[in-house]
mmCIF file of C-alpha atoms and ligand atoms in Angstrom:
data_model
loop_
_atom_site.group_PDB
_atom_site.id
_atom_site.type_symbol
_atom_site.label_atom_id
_atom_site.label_comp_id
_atom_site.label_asym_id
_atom_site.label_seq_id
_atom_site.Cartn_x
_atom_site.Cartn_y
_atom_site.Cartn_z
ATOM 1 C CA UNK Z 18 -30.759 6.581 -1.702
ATOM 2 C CA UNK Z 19 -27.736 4.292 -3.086
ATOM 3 C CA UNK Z 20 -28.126 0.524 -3.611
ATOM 4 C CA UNK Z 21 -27.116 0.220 0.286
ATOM 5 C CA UNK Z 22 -29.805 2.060 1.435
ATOM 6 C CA UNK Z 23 -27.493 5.008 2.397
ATOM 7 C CA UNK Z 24 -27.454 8.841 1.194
ATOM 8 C CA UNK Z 25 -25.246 9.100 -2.140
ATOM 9 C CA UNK Z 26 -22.171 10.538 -1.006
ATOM 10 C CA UNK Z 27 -22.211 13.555 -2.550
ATOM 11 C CA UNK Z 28 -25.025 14.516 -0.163
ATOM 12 C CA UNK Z 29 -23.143 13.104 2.971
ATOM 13 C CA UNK Z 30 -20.125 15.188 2.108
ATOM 14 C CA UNK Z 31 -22.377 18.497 1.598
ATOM 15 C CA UNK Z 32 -24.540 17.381 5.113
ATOM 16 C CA UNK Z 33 -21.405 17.192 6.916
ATOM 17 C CA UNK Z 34 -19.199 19.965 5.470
ATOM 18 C CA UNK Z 35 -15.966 17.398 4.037
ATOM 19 C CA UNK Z 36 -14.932 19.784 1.715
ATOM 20 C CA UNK Z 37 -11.486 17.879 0.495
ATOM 21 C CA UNK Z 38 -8.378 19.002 2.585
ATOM 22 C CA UNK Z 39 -4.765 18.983 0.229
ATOM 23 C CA UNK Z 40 -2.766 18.190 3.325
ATOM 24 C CA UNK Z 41 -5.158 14.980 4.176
ATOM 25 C CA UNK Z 42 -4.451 14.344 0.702
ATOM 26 C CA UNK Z 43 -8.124 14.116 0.333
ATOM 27 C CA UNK Z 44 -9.207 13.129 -3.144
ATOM 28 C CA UNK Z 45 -12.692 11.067 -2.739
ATOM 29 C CA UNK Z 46 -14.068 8.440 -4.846
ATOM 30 C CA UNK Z 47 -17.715 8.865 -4.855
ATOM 31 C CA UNK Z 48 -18.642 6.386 -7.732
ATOM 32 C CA UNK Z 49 -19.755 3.365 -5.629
ATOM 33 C CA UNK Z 50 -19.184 1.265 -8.474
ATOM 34 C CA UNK Z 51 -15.810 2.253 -8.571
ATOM 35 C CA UNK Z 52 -15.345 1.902 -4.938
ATOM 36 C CA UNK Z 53 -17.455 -1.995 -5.629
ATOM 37 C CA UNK Z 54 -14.368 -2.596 -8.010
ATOM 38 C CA UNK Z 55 -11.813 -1.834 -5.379
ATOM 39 C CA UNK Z 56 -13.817 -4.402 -3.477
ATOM 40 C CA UNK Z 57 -14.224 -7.188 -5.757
ATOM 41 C CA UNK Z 58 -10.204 -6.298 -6.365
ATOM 42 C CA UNK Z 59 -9.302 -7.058 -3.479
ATOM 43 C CA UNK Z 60 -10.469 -11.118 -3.799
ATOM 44 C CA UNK Z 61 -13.218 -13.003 -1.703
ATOM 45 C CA UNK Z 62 -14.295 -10.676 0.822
ATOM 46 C CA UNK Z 63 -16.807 -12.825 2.946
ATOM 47 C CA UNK Z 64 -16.275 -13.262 6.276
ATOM 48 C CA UNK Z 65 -12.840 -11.763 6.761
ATOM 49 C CA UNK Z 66 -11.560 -8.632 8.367
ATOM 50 C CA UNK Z 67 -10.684 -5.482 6.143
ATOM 51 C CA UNK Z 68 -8.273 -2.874 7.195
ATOM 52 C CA UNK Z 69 -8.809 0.215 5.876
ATOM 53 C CA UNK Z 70 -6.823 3.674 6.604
ATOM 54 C CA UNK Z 71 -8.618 6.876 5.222
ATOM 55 C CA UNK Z 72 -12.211 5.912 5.118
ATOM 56 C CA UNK Z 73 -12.966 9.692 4.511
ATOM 57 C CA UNK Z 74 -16.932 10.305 3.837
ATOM 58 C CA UNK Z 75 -17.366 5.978 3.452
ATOM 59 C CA UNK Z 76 -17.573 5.539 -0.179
ATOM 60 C CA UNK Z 77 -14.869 2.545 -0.242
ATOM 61 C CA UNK Z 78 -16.206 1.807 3.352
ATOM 62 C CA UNK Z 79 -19.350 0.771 2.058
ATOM 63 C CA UNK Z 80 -18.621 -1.192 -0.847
ATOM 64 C CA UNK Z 81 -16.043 -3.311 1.197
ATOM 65 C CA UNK Z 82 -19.556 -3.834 3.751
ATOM 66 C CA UNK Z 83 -21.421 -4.443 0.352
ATOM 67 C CA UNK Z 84 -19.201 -7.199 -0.671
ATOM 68 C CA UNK Z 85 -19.955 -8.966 2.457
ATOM 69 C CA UNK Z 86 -17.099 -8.236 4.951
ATOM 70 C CA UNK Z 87 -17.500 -9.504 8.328
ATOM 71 C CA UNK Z 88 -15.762 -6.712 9.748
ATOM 72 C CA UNK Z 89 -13.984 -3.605 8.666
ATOM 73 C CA UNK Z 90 -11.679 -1.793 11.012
ATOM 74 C CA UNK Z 91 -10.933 1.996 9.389
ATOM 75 C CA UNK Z 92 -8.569 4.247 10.533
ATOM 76 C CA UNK Z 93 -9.656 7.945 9.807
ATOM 77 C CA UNK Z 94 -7.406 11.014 10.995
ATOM 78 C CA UNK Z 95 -9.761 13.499 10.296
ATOM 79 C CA UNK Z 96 -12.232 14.374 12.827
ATOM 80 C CA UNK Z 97 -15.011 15.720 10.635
ATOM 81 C CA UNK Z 98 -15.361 12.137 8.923
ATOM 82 C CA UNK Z 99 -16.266 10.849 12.228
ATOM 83 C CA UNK Z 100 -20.081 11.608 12.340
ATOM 84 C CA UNK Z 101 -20.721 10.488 8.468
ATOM 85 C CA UNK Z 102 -18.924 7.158 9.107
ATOM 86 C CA UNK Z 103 -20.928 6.823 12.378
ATOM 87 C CA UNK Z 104 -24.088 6.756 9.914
ATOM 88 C CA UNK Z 105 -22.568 3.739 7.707
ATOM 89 C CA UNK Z 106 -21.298 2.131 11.064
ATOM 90 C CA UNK Z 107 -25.515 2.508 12.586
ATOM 91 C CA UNK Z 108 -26.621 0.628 9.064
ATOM 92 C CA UNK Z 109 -24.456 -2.190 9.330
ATOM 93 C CA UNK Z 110 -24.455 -2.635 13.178
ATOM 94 C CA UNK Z 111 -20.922 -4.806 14.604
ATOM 95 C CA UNK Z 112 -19.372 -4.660 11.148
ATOM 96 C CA UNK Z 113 -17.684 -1.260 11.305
ATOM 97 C CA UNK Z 114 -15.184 0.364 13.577
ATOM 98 C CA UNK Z 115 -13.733 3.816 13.150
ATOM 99 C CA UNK Z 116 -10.794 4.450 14.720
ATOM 100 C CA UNK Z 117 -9.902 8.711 14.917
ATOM 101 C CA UNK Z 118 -6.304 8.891 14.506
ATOM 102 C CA UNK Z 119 -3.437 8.545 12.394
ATOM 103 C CA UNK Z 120 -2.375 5.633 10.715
ATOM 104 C CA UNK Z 121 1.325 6.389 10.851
ATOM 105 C CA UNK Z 122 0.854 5.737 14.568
ATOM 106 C CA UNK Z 123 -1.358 2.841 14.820
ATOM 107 C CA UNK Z 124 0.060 -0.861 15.484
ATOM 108 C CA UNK Z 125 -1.938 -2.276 13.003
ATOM 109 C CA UNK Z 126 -0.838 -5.541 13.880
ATOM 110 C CA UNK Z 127 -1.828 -5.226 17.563
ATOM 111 C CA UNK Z 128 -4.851 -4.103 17.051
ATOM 112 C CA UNK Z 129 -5.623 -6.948 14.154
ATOM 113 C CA UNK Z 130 -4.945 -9.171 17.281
ATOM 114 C CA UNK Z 131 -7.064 -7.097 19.805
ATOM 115 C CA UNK Z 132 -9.525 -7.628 17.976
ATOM 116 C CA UNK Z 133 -9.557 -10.727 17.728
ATOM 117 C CA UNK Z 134 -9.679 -11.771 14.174
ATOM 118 C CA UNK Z 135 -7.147 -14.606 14.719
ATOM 119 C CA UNK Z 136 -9.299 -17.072 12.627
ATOM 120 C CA UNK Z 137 -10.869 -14.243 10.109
ATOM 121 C CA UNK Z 138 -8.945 -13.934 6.892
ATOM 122 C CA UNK Z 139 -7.356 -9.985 6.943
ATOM 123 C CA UNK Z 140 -6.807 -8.130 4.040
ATOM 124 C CA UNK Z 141 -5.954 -4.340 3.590
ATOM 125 C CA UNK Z 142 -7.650 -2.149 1.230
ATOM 126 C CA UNK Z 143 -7.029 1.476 1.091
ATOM 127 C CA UNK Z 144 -7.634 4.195 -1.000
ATOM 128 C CA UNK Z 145 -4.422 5.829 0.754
ATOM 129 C CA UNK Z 146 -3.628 9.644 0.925
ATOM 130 C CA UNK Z 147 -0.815 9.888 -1.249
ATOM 131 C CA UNK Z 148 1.470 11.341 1.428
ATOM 132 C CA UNK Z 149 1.959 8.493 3.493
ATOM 133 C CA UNK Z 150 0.996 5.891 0.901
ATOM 134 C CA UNK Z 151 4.561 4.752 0.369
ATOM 135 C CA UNK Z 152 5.379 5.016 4.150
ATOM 136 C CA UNK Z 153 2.688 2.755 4.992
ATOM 137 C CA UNK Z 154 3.237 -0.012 2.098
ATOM 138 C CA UNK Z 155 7.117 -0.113 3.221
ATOM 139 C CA UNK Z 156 6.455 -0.907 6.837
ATOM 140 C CA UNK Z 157 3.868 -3.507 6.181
ATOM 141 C CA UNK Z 158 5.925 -5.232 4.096
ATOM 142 C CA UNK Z 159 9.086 -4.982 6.743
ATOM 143 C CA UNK Z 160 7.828 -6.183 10.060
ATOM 144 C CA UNK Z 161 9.883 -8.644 11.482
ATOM 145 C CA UNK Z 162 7.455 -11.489 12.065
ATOM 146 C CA UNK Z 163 6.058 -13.463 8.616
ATOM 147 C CA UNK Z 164 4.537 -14.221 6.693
ATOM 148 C CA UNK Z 165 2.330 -11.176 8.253
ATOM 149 C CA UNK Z 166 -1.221 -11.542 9.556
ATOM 150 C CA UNK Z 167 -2.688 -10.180 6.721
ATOM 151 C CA UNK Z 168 -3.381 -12.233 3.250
ATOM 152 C CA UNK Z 169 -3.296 -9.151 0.834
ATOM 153 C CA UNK Z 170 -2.932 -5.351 0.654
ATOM 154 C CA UNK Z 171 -5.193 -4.145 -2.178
ATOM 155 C CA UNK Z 172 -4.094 -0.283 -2.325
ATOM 156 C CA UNK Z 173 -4.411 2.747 -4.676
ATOM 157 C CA UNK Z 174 -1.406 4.484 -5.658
ATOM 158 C CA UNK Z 175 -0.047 7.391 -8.003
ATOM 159 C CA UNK Z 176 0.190 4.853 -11.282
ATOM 160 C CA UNK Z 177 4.389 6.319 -11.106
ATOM 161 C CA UNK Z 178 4.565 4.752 -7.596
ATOM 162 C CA UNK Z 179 2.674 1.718 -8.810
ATOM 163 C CA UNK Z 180 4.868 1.154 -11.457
ATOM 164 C CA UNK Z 181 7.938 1.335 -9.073
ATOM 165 C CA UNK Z 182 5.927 -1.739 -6.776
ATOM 166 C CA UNK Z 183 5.554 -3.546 -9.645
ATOM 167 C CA UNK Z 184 8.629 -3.061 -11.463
ATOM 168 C CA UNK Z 185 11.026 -6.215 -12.319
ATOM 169 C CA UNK Z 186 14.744 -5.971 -13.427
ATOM 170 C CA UNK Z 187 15.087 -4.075 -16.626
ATOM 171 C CA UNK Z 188 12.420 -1.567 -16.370
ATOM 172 C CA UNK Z 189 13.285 1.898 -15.878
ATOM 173 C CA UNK Z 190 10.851 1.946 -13.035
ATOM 174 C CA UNK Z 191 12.870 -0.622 -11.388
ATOM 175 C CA UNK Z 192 14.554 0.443 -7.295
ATOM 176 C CA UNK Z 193 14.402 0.139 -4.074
ATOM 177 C CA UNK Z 194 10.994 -0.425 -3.547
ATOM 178 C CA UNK Z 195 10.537 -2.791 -6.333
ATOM 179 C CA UNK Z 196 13.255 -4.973 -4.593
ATOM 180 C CA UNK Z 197 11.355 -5.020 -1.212
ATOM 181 C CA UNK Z 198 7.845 -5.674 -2.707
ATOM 182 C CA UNK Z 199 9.288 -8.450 -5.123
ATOM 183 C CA UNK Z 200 11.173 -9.819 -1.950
ATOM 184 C CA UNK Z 201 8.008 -10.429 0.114
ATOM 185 C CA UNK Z 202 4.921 -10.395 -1.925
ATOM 186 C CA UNK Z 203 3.861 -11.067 -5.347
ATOM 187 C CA UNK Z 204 2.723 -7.304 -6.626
ATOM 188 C CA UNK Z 205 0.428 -6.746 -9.938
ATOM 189 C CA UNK Z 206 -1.425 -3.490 -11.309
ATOM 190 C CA UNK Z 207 -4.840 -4.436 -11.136
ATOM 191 C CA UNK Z 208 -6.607 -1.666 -12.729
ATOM 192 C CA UNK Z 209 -5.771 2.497 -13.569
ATOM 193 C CA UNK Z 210 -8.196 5.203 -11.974
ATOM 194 C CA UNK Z 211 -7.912 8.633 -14.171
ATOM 195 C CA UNK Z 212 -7.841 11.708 -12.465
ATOM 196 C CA UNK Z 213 -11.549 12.614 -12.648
ATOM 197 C CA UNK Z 214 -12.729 9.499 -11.131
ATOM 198 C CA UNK Z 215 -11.683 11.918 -7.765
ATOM 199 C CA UNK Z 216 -13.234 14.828 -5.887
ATOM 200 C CA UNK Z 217 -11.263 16.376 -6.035
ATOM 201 C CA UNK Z 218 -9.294 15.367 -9.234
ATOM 202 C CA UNK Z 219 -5.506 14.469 -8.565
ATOM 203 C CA UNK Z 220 -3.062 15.515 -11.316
ATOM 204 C CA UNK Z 221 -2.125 12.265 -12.414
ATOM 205 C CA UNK Z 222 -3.721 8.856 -13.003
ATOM 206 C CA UNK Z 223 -3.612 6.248 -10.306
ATOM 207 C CA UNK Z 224 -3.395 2.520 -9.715
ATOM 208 C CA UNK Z 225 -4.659 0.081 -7.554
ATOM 209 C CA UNK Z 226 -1.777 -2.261 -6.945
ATOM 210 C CA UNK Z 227 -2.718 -5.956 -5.410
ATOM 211 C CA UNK Z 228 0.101 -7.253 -2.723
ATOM 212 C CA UNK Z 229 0.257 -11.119 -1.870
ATOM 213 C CA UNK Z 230 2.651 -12.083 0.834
ATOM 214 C CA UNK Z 231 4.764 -14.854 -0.017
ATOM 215 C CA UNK Z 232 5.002 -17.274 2.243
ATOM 216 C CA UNK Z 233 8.614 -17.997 2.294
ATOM 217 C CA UNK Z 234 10.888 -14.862 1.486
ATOM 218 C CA UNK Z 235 14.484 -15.456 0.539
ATOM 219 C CA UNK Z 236 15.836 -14.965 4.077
ATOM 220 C CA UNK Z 237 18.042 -12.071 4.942
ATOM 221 C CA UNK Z 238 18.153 -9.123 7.425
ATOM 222 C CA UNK Z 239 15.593 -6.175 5.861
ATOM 223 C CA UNK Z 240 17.998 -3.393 7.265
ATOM 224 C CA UNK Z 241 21.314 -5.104 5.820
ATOM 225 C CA UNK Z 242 18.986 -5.277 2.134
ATOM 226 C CA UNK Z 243 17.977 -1.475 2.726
ATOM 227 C CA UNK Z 244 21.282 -0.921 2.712
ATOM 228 C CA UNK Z 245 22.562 -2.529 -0.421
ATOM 229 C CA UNK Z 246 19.839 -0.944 -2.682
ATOM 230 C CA UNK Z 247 20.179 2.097 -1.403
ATOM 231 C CA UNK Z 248 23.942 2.145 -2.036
ATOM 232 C CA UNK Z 249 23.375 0.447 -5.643
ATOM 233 C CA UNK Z 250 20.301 2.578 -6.627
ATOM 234 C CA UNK Z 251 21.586 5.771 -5.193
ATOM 235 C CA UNK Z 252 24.193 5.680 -8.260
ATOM 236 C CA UNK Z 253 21.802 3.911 -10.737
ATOM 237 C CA UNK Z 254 23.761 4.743 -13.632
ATOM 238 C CA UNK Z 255 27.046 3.475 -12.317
ATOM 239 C CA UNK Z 256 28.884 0.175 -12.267
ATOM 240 C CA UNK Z 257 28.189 -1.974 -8.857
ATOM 241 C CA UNK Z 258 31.782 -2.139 -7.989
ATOM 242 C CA UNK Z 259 31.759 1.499 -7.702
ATOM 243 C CA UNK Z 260 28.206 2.152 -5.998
ATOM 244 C CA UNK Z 261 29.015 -0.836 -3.672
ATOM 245 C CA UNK Z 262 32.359 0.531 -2.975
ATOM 246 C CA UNK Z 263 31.639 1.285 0.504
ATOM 247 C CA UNK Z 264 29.915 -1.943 1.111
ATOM 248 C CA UNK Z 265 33.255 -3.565 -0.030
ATOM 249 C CA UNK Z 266 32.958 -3.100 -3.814
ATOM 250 C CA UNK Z 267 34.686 -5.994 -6.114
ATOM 251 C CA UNK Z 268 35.199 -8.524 -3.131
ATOM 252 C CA UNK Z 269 31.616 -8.260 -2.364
ATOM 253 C CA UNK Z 270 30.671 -8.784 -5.575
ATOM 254 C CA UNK Z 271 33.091 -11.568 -6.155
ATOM 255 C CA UNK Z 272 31.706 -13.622 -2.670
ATOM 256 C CA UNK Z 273 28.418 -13.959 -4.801
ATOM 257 C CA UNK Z 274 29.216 -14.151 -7.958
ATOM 258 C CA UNK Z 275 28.371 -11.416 -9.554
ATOM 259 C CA UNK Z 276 30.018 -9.030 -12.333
ATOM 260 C CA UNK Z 277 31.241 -5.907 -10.961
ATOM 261 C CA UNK Z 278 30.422 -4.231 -14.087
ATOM 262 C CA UNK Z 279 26.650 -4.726 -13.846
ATOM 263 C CA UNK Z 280 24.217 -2.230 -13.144
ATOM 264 C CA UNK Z 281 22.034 -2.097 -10.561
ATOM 265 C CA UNK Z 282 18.890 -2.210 -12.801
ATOM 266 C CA UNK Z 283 19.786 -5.933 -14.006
ATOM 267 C CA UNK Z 284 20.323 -7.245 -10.608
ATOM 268 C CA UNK Z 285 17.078 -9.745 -9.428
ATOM 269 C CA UNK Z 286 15.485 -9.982 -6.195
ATOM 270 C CA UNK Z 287 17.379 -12.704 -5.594
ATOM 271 C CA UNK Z 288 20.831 -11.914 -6.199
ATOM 272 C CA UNK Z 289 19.961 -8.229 -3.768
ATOM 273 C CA UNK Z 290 19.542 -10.823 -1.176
ATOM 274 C CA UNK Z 291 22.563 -12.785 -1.740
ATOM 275 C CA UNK Z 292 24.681 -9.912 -1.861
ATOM 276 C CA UNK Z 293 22.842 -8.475 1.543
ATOM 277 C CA UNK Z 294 23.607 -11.811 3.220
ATOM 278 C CA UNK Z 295 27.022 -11.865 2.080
ATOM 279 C CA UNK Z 296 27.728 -8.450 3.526
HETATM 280 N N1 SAM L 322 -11.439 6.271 1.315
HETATM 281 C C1 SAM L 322 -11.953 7.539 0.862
HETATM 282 C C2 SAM L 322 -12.332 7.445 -0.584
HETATM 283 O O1 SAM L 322 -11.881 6.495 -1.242
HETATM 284 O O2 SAM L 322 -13.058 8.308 -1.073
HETATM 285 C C3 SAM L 322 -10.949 8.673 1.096
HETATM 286 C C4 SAM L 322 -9.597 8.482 0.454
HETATM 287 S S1 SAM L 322 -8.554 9.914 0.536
HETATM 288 C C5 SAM L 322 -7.469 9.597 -0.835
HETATM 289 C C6 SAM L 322 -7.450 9.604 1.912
HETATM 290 C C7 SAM L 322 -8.071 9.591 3.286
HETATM 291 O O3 SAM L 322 -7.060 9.358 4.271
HETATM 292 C C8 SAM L 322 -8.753 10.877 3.719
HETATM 293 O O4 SAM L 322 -10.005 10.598 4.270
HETATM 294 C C9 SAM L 322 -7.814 11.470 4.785
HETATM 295 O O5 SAM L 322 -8.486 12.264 5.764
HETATM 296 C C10 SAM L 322 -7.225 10.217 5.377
HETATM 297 N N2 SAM L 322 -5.908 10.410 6.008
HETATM 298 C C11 SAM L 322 -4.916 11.269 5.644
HETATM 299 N N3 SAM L 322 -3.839 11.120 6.429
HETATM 300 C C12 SAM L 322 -4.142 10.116 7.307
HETATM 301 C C13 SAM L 322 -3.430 9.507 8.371
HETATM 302 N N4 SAM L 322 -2.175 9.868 8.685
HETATM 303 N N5 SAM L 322 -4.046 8.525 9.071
HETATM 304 C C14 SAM L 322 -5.305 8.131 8.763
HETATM 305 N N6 SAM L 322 -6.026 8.678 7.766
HETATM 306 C C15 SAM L 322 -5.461 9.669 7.048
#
């Protein structure tokens, strides 16, 4: 038995056959100390409501139970986790529903409020399957309601994606997601995962990257910001007044301020969203 009083999961994945499936971008972390990390990660745990997506065979499941969450709502797509996470869900009894189905498709704000968890603090933790990872962070950091109903995403990524959350101007990791995390959260590496830490083991390291919603954004239309980095990264190596030509080029830049023979890689958060308001 584990500290929880549940099989190690090396034996739940062998009981129930979840041999790792590429396309579920299944890699599993079966060190529960690992997974208690993740946890503890993700800050103070008691009494509030933890979304998870891709609770696989429970290992990150049951640490987040561990640390004392009230409640953990998971999201699992495939069907053969179902009957292993039914086990952790019988140990702690009311503290864990699995939902079958797939996370690109759930209203994860709806069903926060369905639930009920109005007064419970919410925070998302995820070891994510790489494939939709990115998807995933992007819409919760878009909706158009905030700040959002959650009070942090704690989230393991490929450490090159990580990097790109994190990145400020100036680094080479720097783009269009960097802009939209630094818009609307405060984003930090908390800690690198190697490869063999997962069954099965990825190719590259990974990160678990810790999201903080600010409170008050700079405001500005998301869509009309989408567009302005994707016209200014999509030609990173050239001037703005040429890779903002088609947003209006020098007399854009001139409304704000800003020299037309920058690069897009120097520009802050800030002066993205004065040049999307301007537009
Ligand atoms: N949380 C487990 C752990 O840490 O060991 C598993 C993490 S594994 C990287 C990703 C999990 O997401 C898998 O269990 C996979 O089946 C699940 N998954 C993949 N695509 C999904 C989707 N679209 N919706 C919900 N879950 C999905």
């Amino acid at each position: 038995m584990s500290a929880d009083g549940l099989p190690p999961l090396r034996d739940v994945i062998a009981r129930h056959g979840l041999a790792a499936k590429k396309s579920l971008g299944q890699n599993f972390l079966l060190d529960l100390n690992l997974t208690a990390k993740i946890a503890r990660a993700a800050g103070d745990l008691a009494g509030a409501t933890v979304i998870e997506v891709g609770p696989g065979p429970g290992g990150l499941t049951r640490a987040l139970l561990m640390a004392g969450a009230a409640r953990v709502i998971a999201v699992e797509r495939d069907e053969r986790c179902l009957d292993a996470l039914a086990a952790v869900a019988a140990h702690y009894p009311g503290r864990l529903e699995v939902i079958g189905g797939d996370a690109l498709e759930t209203d994860f704000a709806a069903l926060v409020a369905s639930r009920a968890a109005g007064q419970a603090t919410v925070r998302i933790v995820a070891n994510l399957p790489y494939n939709i990872g990115t998807e995933l962070l992007v819409r919760w950091l878009t909706p158009a309601a905030w700040p959002p109903y959650y009070a942090s995403m704690t989230l393991m990524f490929q450490r090159e994606v990580a990097e790109r959350i994190v990145a400020a101007p100036g680094d080479k990791s720097y783009g269009r997601l960097g802009v939209l995390a630094g818009w609307r959260s405060e984003a930090r590496i908390a800690f690198d995962v190697p490869p063999q830490a997962f069954t099965p083991p990825p190719k590259v390291t990974s990160s678990v990257v810790h999201l903080t919603p600010r409170a008050e954004p700079l405001a500005v239309d998301v869509a009309v910001l989408a567009r302005v980095t994707e016209a200014a990264f999509g030609q990173r190596r050239k001037m703005l007044r040429q890779s903002l030509k088609p947003l209006g080029g020098e007399a854009l830049l001139a409304r704000v301020g800003i020299d037309g023979t920058r690069r897009a890689e120097t520009l802050s958060v800030a002066e993205f969203v004065a040049l999307a308001r301007a537009l």
